[in-house]
């Protein structure tokens, strides 16, 4: 039996999920105990990936997309709750946060610098629109053949929150789950200090532009630097306006802290999508944020304790 008199040590346990490098960081008395706890969190992330991945043919998302234009698919309680959440995001963002917009990936390939033709976008845009989705009696139907739903807009953040909940139920009070920068914190370091989390410079990948002290809750960043190409001096990023099919341009990076990772992520993405209205939106949320606009100017909510790096 492990003696609780042994000091708590910080253990970092990396793993791969959702096509990304991920990590569980937690304080525990032994490496073995840390590995046992972390595995429970990792298993929860992998469960969510299997269930909601758009890359597999047997996920619930794949089944719904395969039935587009043909009929409804029954949902379990977890899936139904996620679609209800997607409805709220669509409404709160005036239709900008739309989980049917993934179909636009058929026009955009960020591996090569090529802007899709207007006719290509015109062909796909009628397939975008959460208002065309029928939610009834815990079932979902995509009304048009070719429509798709995709939970990628908040899937990693949801998984981070769920994994953290698993750890919390096991008594973990110090640590965090990090899914490629979408993070959920369970509590401070063992002696009460915050975790200092670096925010990447969106124009210099090896440089940290700020450090945010985190104790609890979620932290997520949306930016124009993850998947993009440049053409004729213009940057085209993977965050697409679902109404025009074109990439957003007003923000380089938006980081938000909130009570949960899924709230942080949706808020940062919504700010990106709102373009020049993003700053007023962020200020109205009451959450701390650290944002860099398209000309490189930094915007920080006054209450934020961000430590700027010179």
Short mmCIF file of C-alpha atoms in Angstrom, two decimals:
data_model
loop_
_atom_site.label_atom_id
_atom_site.label_comp_id
_atom_site.label_asym_id
_atom_site.label_seq_id
_atom_site.Cartn_x
_atom_site.Cartn_y
_atom_site.Cartn_z
CA UNK A 1 0.00 0.00 0.00
CA UNK A 2 1.26 3.48 -0.92
CA UNK A 3 2.02 5.69 2.04
CA UNK A 4 0.24 9.02 1.76
CA UNK A 5 3.16 10.51 3.66
CA UNK A 6 5.16 10.24 0.44
CA UNK A 7 5.37 13.61 -1.29
CA UNK A 8 3.23 14.25 -4.34
CA UNK A 9 5.22 14.28 -7.57
CA UNK A 10 4.15 15.73 -10.92
CA UNK A 11 3.92 13.07 -13.63
CA UNK A 12 3.55 13.81 -17.35
CA UNK A 13 2.03 11.01 -19.40
CA UNK A 14 1.90 11.61 -23.18
CA UNK A 15 -0.42 9.81 -25.61
CA UNK A 16 -1.79 10.18 -29.13
CA UNK A 17 -5.47 10.82 -29.84
CA UNK A 18 -7.57 12.64 -32.44
CA UNK A 19 -4.54 12.90 -34.72
CA UNK A 20 -2.66 14.96 -32.15
CA UNK A 21 -0.05 14.81 -29.41
CA UNK A 22 -1.86 14.80 -26.06
CA UNK A 23 -0.86 14.63 -22.40
CA UNK A 24 -2.23 13.92 -18.95
CA UNK A 25 -0.35 15.79 -16.21
CA UNK A 26 -1.15 14.93 -12.61
CA UNK A 27 0.28 14.91 -9.13
CA UNK A 28 0.47 11.53 -7.49
CA UNK A 29 2.51 9.61 -4.92
CA UNK A 30 3.99 7.07 -7.36
CA UNK A 31 4.56 6.63 -11.09
CA UNK A 32 2.41 3.49 -11.04
CA UNK A 33 -0.51 5.33 -9.45
CA UNK A 34 -0.15 8.15 -11.99
CA UNK A 35 -0.12 5.73 -14.92
CA UNK A 36 -3.20 3.94 -13.61
CA UNK A 37 -5.13 7.20 -13.22
CA UNK A 38 -3.96 8.60 -16.55
CA UNK A 39 -5.03 5.45 -18.40
CA UNK A 40 -8.62 6.00 -17.26
CA UNK A 41 -8.54 9.53 -18.68
CA UNK A 42 -6.91 8.37 -21.92
CA UNK A 43 -9.49 5.60 -22.34
CA UNK A 44 -12.28 8.17 -22.04
CA UNK A 45 -10.68 10.36 -24.73
CA UNK A 46 -10.30 7.36 -27.03
CA UNK A 47 -13.90 6.29 -26.38
CA UNK A 48 -15.15 9.71 -27.50
CA UNK A 49 -12.86 9.64 -30.54
CA UNK A 50 -14.22 6.24 -31.62
CA UNK A 51 -17.81 7.30 -31.09
CA UNK A 52 -17.69 10.67 -32.85
CA UNK A 53 -14.84 10.51 -35.38
CA UNK A 54 -15.68 11.53 -38.92
CA UNK A 55 -12.75 9.42 -40.14
CA UNK A 56 -14.26 6.00 -39.36
CA UNK A 57 -17.21 4.31 -41.02
CA UNK A 58 -18.81 2.91 -37.87
CA UNK A 59 -19.02 6.03 -35.67
CA UNK A 60 -22.41 7.57 -34.90
CA UNK A 61 -21.33 10.63 -36.93
CA UNK A 62 -20.57 8.43 -39.96
CA UNK A 63 -23.96 6.73 -39.67
CA UNK A 64 -25.78 10.06 -39.52
CA UNK A 65 -23.87 11.39 -42.54
CA UNK A 66 -24.50 8.18 -44.49
CA UNK A 67 -28.25 8.68 -43.91
CA UNK A 68 -28.25 12.28 -45.20
CA UNK A 69 -31.36 12.83 -47.32
CA UNK A 70 -32.68 9.35 -46.46
CA UNK A 71 -34.02 9.46 -42.93
CA UNK A 72 -33.41 9.92 -39.22
CA UNK A 73 -30.88 8.23 -36.94
CA UNK A 74 -31.73 7.57 -33.29
CA UNK A 75 -29.32 9.08 -30.75
CA UNK A 76 -28.31 7.98 -27.28
CA UNK A 77 -28.44 10.48 -24.41
CA UNK A 78 -24.84 11.66 -24.76
CA UNK A 79 -25.11 12.27 -28.51
CA UNK A 80 -28.49 13.98 -28.14
CA UNK A 81 -27.03 16.33 -25.51
CA UNK A 82 -24.15 17.24 -27.85
CA UNK A 83 -26.56 18.07 -30.67
CA UNK A 84 -28.63 20.20 -28.31
CA UNK A 85 -25.42 22.02 -27.43
CA UNK A 86 -24.66 22.48 -31.15
CA UNK A 87 -28.10 24.05 -31.55
CA UNK A 88 -27.36 26.53 -28.78
CA UNK A 89 -24.02 27.45 -30.36
CA UNK A 90 -25.68 28.04 -33.72
CA UNK A 91 -28.29 30.32 -32.15
CA UNK A 92 -25.84 32.24 -29.93
CA UNK A 93 -23.46 32.86 -32.85
CA UNK A 94 -26.17 34.02 -35.28
CA UNK A 95 -25.47 30.97 -37.41
CA UNK A 96 -21.67 31.34 -37.53
CA UNK A 97 -20.87 28.29 -35.36
CA UNK A 98 -22.40 25.60 -37.55
CA UNK A 99 -21.45 21.93 -37.27
CA UNK A 100 -22.74 21.27 -40.81
CA UNK A 101 -20.02 23.48 -42.33
CA UNK A 102 -17.43 20.68 -42.49
CA UNK A 103 -18.68 19.84 -45.98
CA UNK A 104 -16.75 22.94 -47.12
CA UNK A 105 -13.54 20.93 -46.67
CA UNK A 106 -14.37 19.42 -50.05
CA UNK A 107 -13.47 22.77 -51.59
CA UNK A 108 -10.49 23.70 -49.41
CA UNK A 109 -7.23 21.76 -49.31
CA UNK A 110 -4.80 23.56 -47.02
CA UNK A 111 -1.94 21.37 -48.23
CA UNK A 112 -1.71 23.42 -51.42
CA UNK A 113 -2.10 27.16 -52.08
CA UNK A 114 -5.26 27.20 -54.14
CA UNK A 115 -8.46 29.19 -53.56
CA UNK A 116 -11.56 27.26 -54.65
CA UNK A 117 -13.64 28.64 -57.48
CA UNK A 118 -16.82 30.55 -56.75
CA UNK A 119 -18.79 27.84 -58.56
CA UNK A 120 -17.30 25.15 -56.32
CA UNK A 121 -18.35 27.05 -53.21
CA UNK A 122 -21.81 27.75 -54.69
CA UNK A 123 -22.25 24.00 -55.12
CA UNK A 124 -21.44 23.27 -51.47
CA UNK A 125 -23.00 26.20 -49.61
CA UNK A 126 -26.61 24.88 -50.00
CA UNK A 127 -25.49 21.83 -48.00
CA UNK A 128 -24.49 24.05 -45.05
CA UNK A 129 -27.05 25.16 -42.49
CA UNK A 130 -27.95 23.76 -39.08
CA UNK A 131 -31.50 25.04 -39.66
CA UNK A 132 -31.85 22.29 -42.29
CA UNK A 133 -31.23 19.60 -39.65
CA UNK A 134 -34.30 17.96 -38.11
CA UNK A 135 -34.03 17.09 -34.41
CA UNK A 136 -37.08 15.19 -33.20
CA UNK A 137 -37.78 12.58 -30.50
CA UNK A 138 -34.04 12.07 -29.80
CA UNK A 139 -33.29 11.46 -33.48
CA UNK A 140 -31.44 13.52 -36.07
CA UNK A 141 -32.07 13.77 -39.80
CA UNK A 142 -30.00 15.66 -42.37
CA UNK A 143 -32.59 16.89 -44.84
CA UNK A 144 -30.39 16.96 -47.97
CA UNK A 145 -28.23 14.24 -49.51
CA UNK A 146 -24.61 15.31 -49.19
CA UNK A 147 -25.05 17.15 -45.90
CA UNK A 148 -22.68 16.30 -43.05
CA UNK A 149 -22.37 16.94 -39.34
CA UNK A 150 -18.97 17.11 -37.68
CA UNK A 151 -18.26 17.62 -33.98
CA UNK A 152 -14.67 18.72 -34.65
CA UNK A 153 -15.54 22.26 -33.61
CA UNK A 154 -15.78 21.22 -29.97
CA UNK A 155 -14.98 17.50 -29.85
CA UNK A 156 -11.46 17.76 -28.39
CA UNK A 157 -12.61 20.21 -25.75
CA UNK A 158 -15.53 17.97 -24.79
CA UNK A 159 -13.15 15.02 -24.51
CA UNK A 160 -10.77 17.03 -22.31
CA UNK A 161 -13.62 17.91 -19.97
CA UNK A 162 -14.86 14.31 -19.82
CA UNK A 163 -11.36 12.95 -19.17
CA UNK A 164 -10.84 15.49 -16.39
CA UNK A 165 -14.17 14.46 -14.87
CA UNK A 166 -12.97 10.83 -14.78
CA UNK A 167 -9.83 11.93 -12.93
CA UNK A 168 -11.82 14.11 -10.53
CA UNK A 169 -14.05 11.15 -9.64
CA UNK A 170 -10.88 9.23 -8.75
CA UNK A 171 -9.81 11.96 -6.37
CA UNK A 172 -7.25 13.81 -8.51
CA UNK A 173 -7.08 17.43 -7.36
CA UNK A 174 -3.84 18.57 -9.00
CA UNK A 175 -3.20 18.35 -12.73
CA UNK A 176 -4.71 18.81 -16.15
CA UNK A 177 -5.65 17.14 -19.42
CA UNK A 178 -4.09 18.63 -22.57
CA UNK A 179 -5.49 17.58 -25.94
CA UNK A 180 -3.30 19.45 -28.44
CA UNK A 181 -3.74 22.74 -26.60
CA UNK A 182 -7.37 22.25 -25.55
CA UNK A 183 -6.94 21.98 -21.78
CA UNK A 184 -8.97 21.26 -18.66
CA UNK A 185 -7.43 21.87 -15.24
CA UNK A 186 -8.33 19.93 -12.08
CA UNK A 187 -6.47 22.12 -9.61
CA UNK A 188 -3.13 23.86 -9.02
CA UNK A 189 0.30 22.31 -8.48
CA UNK A 190 0.70 20.30 -5.24
CA UNK A 191 1.88 23.35 -3.26
CA UNK A 192 -0.87 25.59 -4.61
CA UNK A 193 1.00 27.43 -7.37
CA UNK A 194 -0.73 27.86 -10.73
CA UNK A 195 0.33 26.00 -13.86
CA UNK A 196 1.97 28.54 -16.20
CA UNK A 197 0.77 27.78 -19.71
CA UNK A 198 2.57 29.29 -22.68
CA UNK A 199 0.60 30.78 -25.57
CA UNK A 200 2.27 30.19 -28.93
CA UNK A 201 3.21 33.15 -31.08
CA UNK A 202 0.97 32.69 -34.16
CA UNK A 203 3.75 33.86 -36.47
CA UNK A 204 6.77 32.23 -34.77
CA UNK A 205 6.02 28.59 -33.82
CA UNK A 206 9.01 28.25 -31.49
CA UNK A 207 8.21 31.43 -29.53
CA UNK A 208 5.85 31.89 -26.58
CA UNK A 209 4.08 35.24 -26.67
CA UNK A 210 2.47 35.06 -23.20
CA UNK A 211 2.07 32.78 -20.19
CA UNK A 212 -1.30 32.29 -18.51
CA UNK A 213 -1.59 31.11 -14.88
CA UNK A 214 -4.16 28.32 -14.63
CA UNK A 215 -5.63 26.74 -11.50
CA UNK A 216 -9.05 25.43 -12.55
CA UNK A 217 -11.31 25.29 -15.58
CA UNK A 218 -10.60 25.32 -19.28
CA UNK A 219 -8.17 26.99 -21.67
CA UNK A 220 -8.41 26.78 -25.45
CA UNK A 221 -6.93 28.68 -28.38
CA UNK A 222 -8.23 29.18 -31.91
CA UNK A 223 -5.94 30.63 -34.54
CA UNK A 224 -5.08 31.11 -38.19
CA UNK A 225 -1.75 29.26 -37.91
CA UNK A 226 -2.67 25.58 -37.50
CA UNK A 227 -3.82 24.79 -41.04
CA UNK A 228 -3.37 27.49 -43.65
CA UNK A 229 -1.66 28.53 -46.84
CA UNK A 230 -0.48 31.87 -48.18
CA UNK A 231 -1.14 33.10 -51.70
CA UNK A 232 -0.32 36.53 -53.14
CA UNK A 233 0.39 37.89 -49.67
CA UNK A 234 -2.93 36.70 -48.26
CA UNK A 235 -3.26 34.05 -45.52
CA UNK A 236 -6.12 31.55 -45.89
CA UNK A 237 -6.80 29.57 -42.68
CA UNK A 238 -9.00 26.59 -41.87
CA UNK A 239 -11.59 28.57 -39.86
CA UNK A 240 -14.33 29.06 -42.46
CA UNK A 241 -17.35 31.34 -42.38
CA UNK A 242 -20.27 28.94 -43.04
CA UNK A 243 -22.27 31.64 -44.83
CA UNK A 244 -19.61 32.55 -47.40
CA UNK A 245 -17.37 29.47 -47.39
CA UNK A 246 -14.34 31.76 -47.04
CA UNK A 247 -11.69 31.81 -44.28
CA UNK A 248 -11.86 34.40 -41.52
CA UNK A 249 -9.17 37.10 -41.53
CA UNK A 250 -9.52 39.37 -38.48
CA UNK A 251 -7.62 37.36 -35.85
CA UNK A 252 -4.29 35.58 -35.67
CA UNK A 253 -5.02 33.93 -32.32
CA UNK A 254 -7.69 33.94 -29.60
CA UNK A 255 -7.16 32.20 -26.24
CA UNK A 256 -9.98 32.02 -23.69
CA UNK A 257 -10.19 30.73 -20.13
CA UNK A 258 -13.60 29.56 -18.88
CA UNK A 259 -15.09 27.10 -16.38
CA UNK A 260 -14.86 24.23 -18.91
CA UNK A 261 -12.67 23.52 -21.92
CA UNK A 262 -15.69 23.18 -24.20
CA UNK A 263 -16.81 26.70 -23.23
CA UNK A 264 -13.30 28.08 -23.78
CA UNK A 265 -13.02 26.47 -27.20
CA UNK A 266 -16.42 27.49 -28.49
CA UNK A 267 -15.91 31.05 -27.25
CA UNK A 268 -12.50 31.40 -28.93
CA UNK A 269 -13.79 29.94 -32.20
CA UNK A 270 -16.88 32.14 -32.11
CA UNK A 271 -14.67 35.21 -31.66
CA UNK A 272 -12.66 34.19 -34.74
CA UNK A 273 -15.87 33.73 -36.74
CA UNK A 274 -17.30 37.09 -35.65
CA UNK A 275 -14.29 38.79 -37.26
CA UNK A 276 -14.23 42.54 -36.38
CA UNK A 277 -17.09 42.03 -33.89
CA UNK A 278 -15.01 39.41 -32.06
CA UNK A 279 -13.48 41.78 -29.51
CA UNK A 280 -16.83 43.15 -28.32
CA UNK A 281 -18.11 39.59 -28.13
CA UNK A 282 -15.14 38.50 -26.00
CA UNK A 283 -15.51 41.46 -23.67
CA UNK A 284 -19.22 40.69 -23.22
CA UNK A 285 -18.57 37.08 -22.15
CA UNK A 286 -16.84 38.08 -18.92
CA UNK A 287 -14.15 35.45 -19.51
CA UNK A 288 -10.44 36.21 -19.45
CA UNK A 289 -8.91 36.23 -22.93
CA UNK A 290 -5.65 36.89 -24.73
CA UNK A 291 -6.12 37.72 -28.41
CA UNK A 292 -3.90 38.89 -31.25
CA UNK A 293 -5.59 40.62 -34.18
CA UNK A 294 -4.59 40.46 -37.85
CA UNK A 295 -2.09 43.31 -37.56
CA UNK A 296 -0.43 41.81 -34.47
CA UNK A 297 -2.02 43.99 -31.80
CA UNK A 298 -2.63 42.25 -28.47
CA UNK A 299 -5.99 42.49 -26.68
CA UNK A 300 -6.24 41.26 -23.08
CA UNK A 301 -9.20 41.42 -20.75
CA UNK A 302 -8.23 43.68 -17.81
CA UNK A 303 -8.79 41.01 -15.18
CA UNK A 304 -6.49 38.59 -16.98
CA UNK A 305 -3.18 37.85 -15.26
CA UNK A 306 -1.39 37.08 -18.53
CA UNK A 307 2.37 37.55 -18.27
CA UNK A 308 3.54 39.08 -21.54
CA UNK A 309 6.82 37.84 -22.99
CA UNK A 310 9.02 40.57 -24.43
#
